[in-house]
Tab-separated table of C-alpha atoms in Angstrom:
chain	number	residue	atom	x	y	z
A	1	MET	CA	5.527	-8.495	-14.134
A	2	PRO	CA	3.585	-5.264	-14.635
A	3	VAL	CA	1.149	-5.119	-17.531
A	4	SER	CA	0.715	-1.335	-17.605
A	5	ASP	CA	2.589	1.043	-19.883
A	6	PRO	CA	2.108	4.773	-19.224
A	7	ASP	CA	3.934	5.537	-22.491
A	8	ALA	CA	1.712	3.314	-24.663
A	9	PRO	CA	0.890	4.963	-28.007
A	10	ASP	CA	-2.696	5.931	-28.837
A	11	GLU	CA	-2.712	3.624	-31.839
A	12	ARG	CA	-1.654	0.015	-31.722
A	13	PRO	CA	1.793	-0.436	-33.285
A	14	ALA	CA	2.456	-2.886	-36.104
A	15	GLU	CA	2.823	-6.516	-35.089
A	16	PRO	CA	6.521	-7.259	-34.533
A	17	GLU	CA	8.218	-10.019	-36.450
A	18	PRO	CA	8.559	-13.232	-34.470
A	19	MET	CA	11.864	-13.546	-32.678
A	20	ARG	CA	13.645	-16.714	-33.722
A	21	VAL	CA	15.627	-18.321	-30.957
A	22	LYS	CA	18.009	-21.141	-31.649
A	23	VAL	CA	17.856	-23.552	-28.792
A	24	ARG	CA	20.114	-26.524	-28.776
A	25	ALA	CA	18.354	-29.831	-29.092
A	26	TRP	CA	19.533	-31.506	-25.947
A	27	THR	CA	18.970	-35.206	-26.120
A	28	ALA	CA	20.627	-36.137	-22.863
A	29	ARG	CA	20.559	-34.706	-19.393
A	30	VAL	CA	22.429	-31.405	-19.293
A	31	GLU	CA	23.781	-29.723	-16.201
A	32	LEU	CA	23.939	-25.961	-16.336
A	33	ASN	CA	26.826	-24.452	-14.442
A	34	VAL	CA	25.742	-21.866	-11.885
A	35	PRO	CA	27.930	-18.871	-11.005
A	36	GLU	CA	29.556	-18.953	-7.580
A	37	VAL	CA	27.767	-15.762	-6.481
A	38	ALA	CA	24.376	-17.451	-7.019
A	39	ARG	CA	25.436	-20.616	-5.217
A	40	GLN	CA	26.813	-18.547	-2.331
A	41	GLU	CA	23.625	-16.455	-1.940
A	42	MET	CA	21.442	-19.567	-1.934
A	43	ASP	CA	23.716	-21.369	0.555
A	44	GLU	CA	23.765	-18.335	2.885
A	45	HIS	CA	19.983	-18.151	2.837
A	46	ARG	CA	19.580	-21.881	3.527
A	47	LEU	CA	22.040	-21.687	6.424
A	48	ALA	CA	20.143	-18.714	7.900
A	49	VAL	CA	16.894	-20.717	7.695
A	50	LEU	CA	18.529	-23.736	9.365
A	51	ARG	CA	19.880	-21.564	12.183
A	52	GLY	CA	16.481	-19.987	12.756
A	53	ASP	CA	17.643	-16.493	11.823
A	54	ASP	CA	15.059	-13.830	11.043
A	55	VAL	CA	14.619	-14.688	7.358
A	56	ASP	CA	11.606	-15.705	5.341
A	57	PRO	CA	11.912	-19.404	4.463
A	58	LEU	CA	9.849	-18.748	1.334
A	59	ASP	CA	12.701	-16.623	-0.010
A	60	GLY	CA	14.381	-19.952	-0.803
A	61	HIS	CA	11.648	-20.542	-3.363
A	62	ARG	CA	12.188	-16.979	-4.610
A	63	MET	CA	15.897	-17.727	-5.131
A	64	LEU	CA	15.080	-20.942	-6.980
A	65	THR	CA	12.742	-18.955	-9.228
A	66	ARG	CA	15.531	-16.434	-9.801
A	67	LEU	CA	17.870	-19.279	-10.769
A	68	LYS	CA	15.273	-20.636	-13.210
A	69	VAL	CA	14.974	-17.198	-14.824
A	70	ALA	CA	18.776	-16.981	-15.063
A	71	ALA	CA	18.866	-20.455	-16.636
A	72	ALA	CA	16.186	-19.448	-19.142
A	73	LEU	CA	18.250	-16.394	-20.091
A	74	SER	CA	21.310	-18.578	-20.672
A	75	ILE	CA	19.310	-21.050	-22.775
A	76	LEU	CA	17.901	-18.193	-24.863
A	77	ASP	CA	21.517	-17.151	-25.452
A	78	ALA	CA	22.364	-20.747	-26.531
A	79	ARG	CA	24.682	-21.296	-23.568
A	80	GLU	CA	25.041	-24.286	-21.270
A	81	PHE	CA	26.074	-22.169	-18.299
A	82	VAL	CA	24.537	-19.395	-16.252
A	83	THR	CA	26.647	-16.272	-16.038
A	84	GLU	CA	26.838	-13.768	-13.231
A	85	GLU	CA	25.122	-11.319	-15.585
A	86	ASP	CA	22.241	-13.808	-16.057
A	87	TRP	CA	21.981	-14.024	-12.261
A	88	GLN	CA	21.942	-10.206	-11.914
A	89	LEU	CA	19.345	-9.795	-14.703
A	90	ALA	CA	17.211	-12.503	-13.117
A	91	GLY	CA	17.456	-10.554	-9.851
A	92	THR	CA	16.084	-7.498	-11.635
A	93	VAL	CA	13.207	-9.567	-13.039
A	94	ILE	CA	12.413	-10.928	-9.566
A	95	ARG	CA	12.553	-7.457	-7.958
A	96	VAL	CA	10.156	-6.085	-10.580
A	97	SER	CA	7.919	-9.104	-10.026
A	98	ASP	CA	8.041	-8.563	-6.241
A	99	ARG	CA	7.176	-4.881	-6.644
A	100	THR	CA	4.298	-5.704	-8.996
A	101	ARG	CA	3.004	-8.369	-6.626
A	102	ALA	CA	3.157	-5.920	-3.703
A	103	GLU	CA	1.210	-3.333	-5.730
A	104	VAL	CA	-1.431	-5.920	-6.611
A	105	LYS	CA	-1.692	-6.989	-2.956
A	106	ARG	CA	-2.088	-3.345	-1.894
A	107	ALA	CA	-4.793	-2.803	-4.523
A	108	VAL	CA	-6.640	-5.972	-3.489
A	109	ALA	CA	-6.396	-4.990	0.195
A	110	GLU	CA	-7.673	-1.478	-0.585
A	111	ARG	CA	-10.621	-2.910	-2.518
A	112	ALA	CA	-11.357	-5.249	0.390
A	113	ARG	CA	-11.234	-2.277	2.802
A	114	GLU	CA	-13.567	-0.279	0.549
A	115	ALA	CA	-15.990	-3.208	0.309
A	116	ALA	CA	-15.898	-3.697	4.095
A	117	ARG	CA	-16.461	0.032	4.609
A	118	ALA	CA	-19.433	-0.038	2.212
A	119	ARG	CA	-20.910	-3.074	4.001
A	120	ALA	CA	-20.446	-1.372	7.385
A	121	GLU	CA	-22.104	1.812	6.124
A	122	ALA	CA	-24.997	-0.215	4.713
A	123	ARG	CA	-25.396	-2.055	8.028
A	124	ALA	CA	-25.254	1.255	9.933
A	125	GLU	CA	-27.858	2.776	7.640
A	126	GLU	CA	-30.050	-0.299	8.004
A	127	ALA	CA	-29.679	-0.148	11.793
A	128	GLY	CA	-30.601	3.548	11.671
A	129	VAL	CA	-33.733	2.825	9.644
A	130	ILE	CA	-34.706	0.035	12.036
A	131	ALA	CA	-34.129	2.314	15.044
A	132	ASP	CA	-36.116	5.133	13.399
A	133	ARG	CA	-39.019	2.783	12.717
A	134	ALA	CA	-38.910	1.453	16.272
A	135	ASP	CA	-38.924	5.027	17.628
A	136	GLU	CA	-41.812	5.948	15.333
A	137	ARG	CA	-43.746	2.869	16.454
A	138	ILE	CA	-43.261	3.814	20.118
A	139	ARG	CA	-44.406	7.388	19.383
A	140	ARG	CA	-47.547	6.071	17.620
A	141	ARG	CA	-48.307	3.709	20.499
A	142	ALA	CA	-47.826	6.490	23.085
A	143	ARG	CA	-50.146	8.763	21.102
A	144	ALA	CA	-52.769	6.023	20.837
A	145	ALA	CA	-52.535	5.327	24.587
A	146	VAL	CA	-53.132	9.007	25.468
A	147	LEU	CA	-56.052	9.357	23.044
A	148	ARG	CA	-57.600	6.067	24.181
A	149	TYR	CA	-57.422	7.112	27.857
A	150	LEU	CA	-58.920	10.538	27.173
A	151	ASP	CA	-61.641	8.981	25.019
A	152	ARG	CA	-62.649	6.693	27.926
A	153	HIS	CA	-62.229	9.152	30.802
A	154	SER	CA	-62.860	12.574	29.191
A	155	THR	CA	-60.134	14.269	31.275
A	156	ALA	CA	-56.838	13.255	32.846
A	157	THR	CA	-53.809	14.692	34.568
A	158	ARG	CA	-50.294	13.950	33.449
A	159	LYS	CA	-50.009	11.562	36.402
A	160	ASP	CA	-53.175	9.709	35.277
A	161	LEU	CA	-51.876	9.349	31.745
A	162	ARG	CA	-48.411	8.275	32.856
A	163	GLY	CA	-49.815	5.697	35.288
A	164	ASN	CA	-51.970	4.204	32.531
A	165	MET	CA	-49.082	3.851	30.037
A	166	ARG	CA	-46.796	0.868	29.662
A	167	ASN	CA	-43.251	1.416	30.927
A	168	ASP	CA	-41.736	1.425	27.429
A	169	LEU	CA	-44.058	4.276	26.376
A	170	ARG	CA	-43.696	6.563	29.401
A	171	GLY	CA	-40.567	8.229	28.067
A	172	GLU	CA	-42.625	9.565	25.137
A	173	LEU	CA	-45.458	11.054	27.214
A	174	ASP	CA	-44.260	14.671	27.318
A	175	ALA	CA	-43.405	14.775	23.610
A	176	THR	CA	-46.753	13.155	22.797
A	177	LEU	CA	-48.676	15.703	24.870
A	178	ASP	CA	-46.757	18.571	23.225
A	179	ASP	CA	-47.531	17.198	19.746
A	180	LEU	CA	-51.232	16.674	20.503
A	181	LEU	CA	-51.517	20.186	21.956
A	182	ALA	CA	-49.718	21.707	18.945
A	183	GLU	CA	-52.050	19.835	16.587
A	184	ASN	CA	-55.101	21.011	18.597
A	185	VAL	CA	-56.162	17.404	19.156
A	186	ILE	CA	-56.247	17.922	22.943
A	187	THR	CA	-56.493	20.879	25.305
A	188	SER	CA	-54.865	21.578	28.647
A	189	THR	CA	-56.403	23.660	31.391
A	190	GLY	CA	-54.617	23.890	34.721
A	191	GLY	CA	-52.747	20.634	34.129
A	192	VAL	CA	-55.863	18.714	33.123
A	193	TYR	CA	-55.967	17.303	29.596
A	194	ALA	CA	-59.055	16.655	27.472
A	195	LEU	CA	-59.898	15.881	23.850
A	196	ALA	CA	-60.458	19.047	21.823
């Protein structure tokens, strides 16, 4: 049953008086009569399950719960029989319960989706940081390789530098040369590079 009340007052109302219910003191086993409409609905459902029709077998449990609610209503009214009205009221209780349960399931599923989305975004961000660091490491290694070669050989062509680099660094050669030229760390004259 729902526990929300959009019309709840701002201030807590006075505590209601306890409701006194007279329940018969049954000392022996008592059989409550069930209305024919309830018996018929339960029998129809059971037959559909037995025949393999497209019904949810768990609805049998739902009907038993409905019957228990109807029986509780009759006992609260000090009766030893369940009326059709009890059965209908119990149906209303079960429908409200079903609706509330569906809302709770939707809310739980939405929270699970949000949590999964947040985890995926965190993993994607982590992967991005790892990729950025790997790219930065390759750029640093390419830069060091160019500077090391020029330090040892004084001058070099692009072909010399590329041939001296490891395969995984060669893709960074042009960007590295552009950066070093822009920073005035190296010079280029006629395609020959040297330390500045």
